[in-house]
Amino acid sequence: MKRGVKIKTVQIYNARQNKVAEVEKIEKSDADWKKLLTKKQYEITTRKRTESPGTCPFNTIHEPGIFQCVRCNTHLFRSSTKFESGTGWPSFYEPVSDLNIVEETDRSSGMIRIEVLCARCGSHLGHVFDDGPPPTGRRYCMNGLALKFVSEGQL
């Protein structure tokens, strides 16, 4: 740590270790993210674009594991909370922990929605709606390119 520079931290839940840890918040410039991500990942996670429905291979994944943030590996959703929403995007009824996501009002595209961001790096993940299945009634509609899947055996 540079003298006089305060490192920003955030509490994040680690699903593999089943514990909360204080970790450094990840802040990078758009130029840095552009170097680290594919063009489509950059457009979605940094410029808040949306991938075309039905194009994500995660729509067919049902094996046990965790969906993580593609930018910082934060654990976001368990595959056990994934469901078929009929939208063409991976959908989940709850995150691994409310600590790991941030929900903000999104007034873009002429509508009011709730945007979902990664709490550690600020990556745009998708949106959440109140039309999901029990037990939460919520539908976290995520861009597959904002996620990466790690099977239970690889955690």
Short mmCIF file of C-alpha atoms in Angstrom, two decimals:
data_model
loop_
_atom_site.label_atom_id
_atom_site.label_comp_id
_atom_site.label_asym_id
_atom_site.label_seq_id
_atom_site.Cartn_x
_atom_site.Cartn_y
_atom_site.Cartn_z
CA MET A 1 0.00 0.00 0.00
CA LYS A 2 1.34 3.40 -0.96
CA ARG A 3 1.68 5.81 1.92
CA GLY A 4 -1.50 7.79 2.38
CA VAL A 5 -3.46 5.72 -0.16
CA LYS A 6 -6.42 3.88 1.30
CA ILE A 7 -7.20 0.56 -0.38
CA LYS A 8 -10.93 0.07 -0.94
CA THR A 9 -12.27 -3.23 0.33
CA VAL A 10 -15.56 -5.09 0.16
CA GLN A 11 -16.97 -8.08 2.00
CA ILE A 12 -17.46 -11.04 -0.34
CA TYR A 13 -18.87 -14.49 0.41
CA ASN A 14 -16.77 -17.42 -0.82
CA ALA A 15 -19.11 -20.35 -1.55
CA ARG A 16 -16.30 -22.91 -1.63
CA GLN A 17 -14.98 -21.94 1.81
CA ASN A 18 -18.45 -21.05 3.13
CA LYS A 19 -17.18 -17.83 4.69
CA VAL A 20 -17.16 -14.07 4.24
CA ALA A 21 -13.83 -12.31 3.70
CA GLU A 22 -12.78 -8.69 3.38
CA VAL A 23 -11.13 -8.43 -0.05
CA GLU A 24 -9.68 -5.64 -2.12
CA LYS A 25 -12.15 -4.00 -4.48
CA ILE A 26 -10.96 -4.35 -8.07
CA GLU A 27 -10.85 -1.09 -9.99
CA LYS A 28 -9.40 -0.90 -13.49
CA SER A 29 -9.66 1.59 -16.32
CA ASP A 30 -11.80 0.79 -19.35
CA ALA A 31 -8.55 0.43 -21.32
CA ASP A 32 -7.27 -2.19 -18.86
CA TRP A 33 -10.55 -4.18 -19.00
CA LYS A 34 -10.42 -4.02 -22.79
CA LYS A 35 -7.00 -5.71 -22.74
CA LEU A 36 -8.16 -8.49 -20.39
CA LEU A 37 -11.52 -9.42 -21.94
CA THR A 38 -12.83 -10.51 -25.31
CA LYS A 39 -14.56 -7.76 -27.28
CA LYS A 40 -18.02 -9.13 -26.42
CA GLN A 41 -17.17 -9.60 -22.73
CA TYR A 42 -15.89 -6.03 -22.60
CA GLU A 43 -19.01 -4.62 -24.29
CA ILE A 44 -21.30 -6.45 -21.85
CA THR A 45 -19.42 -6.09 -18.56
CA THR A 46 -17.95 -2.62 -19.01
CA ARG A 47 -20.24 -0.84 -21.48
CA LYS A 48 -23.40 -2.48 -20.12
CA ARG A 49 -24.53 -4.06 -23.37
CA THR A 50 -26.73 -7.18 -23.62
CA GLU A 51 -25.87 -10.35 -25.48
CA SER A 52 -28.38 -11.78 -27.95
CA PRO A 53 -30.83 -14.21 -26.32
CA GLY A 54 -30.19 -17.91 -26.86
CA THR A 55 -26.51 -17.46 -27.71
CA CYS A 56 -25.01 -18.46 -24.37
CA PRO A 57 -23.78 -22.04 -23.89
CA PHE A 58 -24.57 -21.70 -20.16
CA ASN A 59 -28.27 -22.09 -20.98
CA THR A 60 -27.73 -25.86 -21.18
CA ILE A 61 -25.43 -26.31 -18.16
CA HIS A 62 -27.12 -28.04 -15.23
CA GLU A 63 -24.20 -29.81 -13.52
CA PRO A 64 -23.30 -28.83 -9.93
CA GLY A 65 -21.04 -25.81 -9.70
CA ILE A 66 -20.74 -22.05 -9.33
CA PHE A 67 -21.16 -19.27 -11.86
CA GLN A 68 -18.46 -16.66 -11.23
CA CYS A 69 -17.80 -13.13 -12.43
CA VAL A 70 -15.76 -13.31 -15.64
CA ARG A 71 -13.76 -10.24 -14.58
CA CYS A 72 -12.81 -11.08 -10.97
CA ASN A 73 -13.93 -14.67 -10.20
CA THR A 74 -16.35 -13.61 -7.45
CA HIS A 75 -18.86 -16.39 -6.75
CA LEU A 76 -22.26 -15.20 -7.97
CA PHE A 77 -24.78 -18.03 -8.51
CA ARG A 78 -25.04 -21.74 -7.73
CA SER A 79 -26.17 -23.94 -10.60
CA SER A 80 -28.78 -25.37 -8.20
CA THR A 81 -30.59 -21.99 -8.33
CA LYS A 82 -30.63 -21.88 -12.15
CA PHE A 83 -33.96 -22.38 -13.90
CA GLU A 84 -35.40 -22.28 -17.43
CA SER A 85 -37.04 -18.88 -17.78
CA GLY A 86 -37.79 -19.07 -21.50
CA THR A 87 -35.95 -15.77 -22.07
CA GLY A 88 -32.82 -17.14 -23.74
CA TRP A 89 -30.53 -15.90 -20.95
CA PRO A 90 -29.21 -17.84 -17.95
CA SER A 91 -31.64 -17.19 -15.08
CA PHE A 92 -31.29 -17.81 -11.36
CA TYR A 93 -33.65 -17.29 -8.44
CA GLU A 94 -30.99 -16.13 -5.95
CA PRO A 95 -27.29 -15.20 -5.72
CA VAL A 96 -24.86 -17.13 -3.51
CA SER A 97 -24.93 -14.09 -1.21
CA ASP A 98 -26.41 -10.61 -1.34
CA LEU A 99 -22.90 -9.40 -0.41
CA ASN A 100 -21.57 -10.45 -3.82
CA ILE A 101 -23.91 -8.34 -5.94
CA VAL A 102 -25.09 -4.74 -6.08
CA GLU A 103 -28.54 -3.80 -7.36
CA GLU A 104 -29.00 -0.34 -8.88
CA THR A 105 -31.83 1.41 -10.67
CA ASP A 106 -31.25 1.39 -14.45
CA ARG A 107 -33.17 4.02 -16.44
CA SER A 108 -31.57 3.24 -19.81
CA SER A 109 -33.40 2.04 -22.91
CA GLY A 110 -36.54 4.00 -22.02
CA MET A 111 -37.50 1.75 -19.09
CA ILE A 112 -36.85 1.40 -15.38
CA ARG A 113 -35.18 -1.85 -14.37
CA ILE A 114 -32.93 -3.12 -11.61
CA GLU A 115 -29.38 -3.67 -12.85
CA VAL A 116 -27.20 -6.33 -11.21
CA LEU A 117 -23.48 -5.63 -10.80
CA CYS A 118 -20.61 -7.58 -9.29
CA ALA A 119 -19.90 -6.11 -5.84
CA ARG A 120 -16.14 -6.61 -6.17
CA CYS A 121 -15.35 -5.24 -9.64
CA GLY A 122 -18.53 -3.46 -10.76
CA SER A 123 -19.07 -5.69 -13.79
CA HIS A 124 -22.50 -5.38 -15.40
CA LEU A 125 -24.08 -8.82 -15.09
CA GLY A 126 -27.69 -8.31 -16.16
CA HIS A 127 -31.00 -7.40 -14.50
CA VAL A 128 -33.30 -8.78 -11.82
CA PHE A 129 -37.09 -9.02 -12.10
CA ASP A 130 -39.86 -9.96 -9.67
CA ASP A 131 -41.36 -12.70 -11.86
CA GLY A 132 -39.21 -15.66 -10.83
CA PRO A 133 -40.11 -18.97 -9.22
CA PRO A 134 -40.36 -19.83 -5.52
CA PRO A 135 -38.76 -19.59 -3.08
CA THR A 136 -37.71 -15.99 -3.88
CA GLY A 137 -40.01 -14.91 -6.71
CA ARG A 138 -37.00 -13.23 -8.32
CA ARG A 139 -35.43 -13.83 -11.72
CA TYR A 140 -31.79 -12.83 -12.05
CA CYS A 141 -31.51 -12.63 -15.84
CA MET A 142 -27.78 -12.69 -16.55
CA ASN A 143 -25.58 -12.17 -19.57
CA GLY A 144 -23.73 -15.45 -20.01
CA LEU A 145 -20.62 -13.65 -21.27
CA ALA A 146 -20.41 -11.85 -17.91
CA LEU A 147 -20.09 -15.23 -16.19
CA LYS A 148 -17.83 -18.23 -16.16
CA PHE A 149 -18.82 -21.65 -14.88
CA VAL A 150 -16.68 -23.72 -12.53
CA SER A 151 -17.92 -27.25 -11.89
CA GLU A 152 -18.12 -28.49 -8.32
CA GLY A 153 -15.10 -30.76 -8.79
CA GLN A 154 -12.93 -27.82 -9.88
CA LEU A 155 -13.83 -25.50 -7.00
#
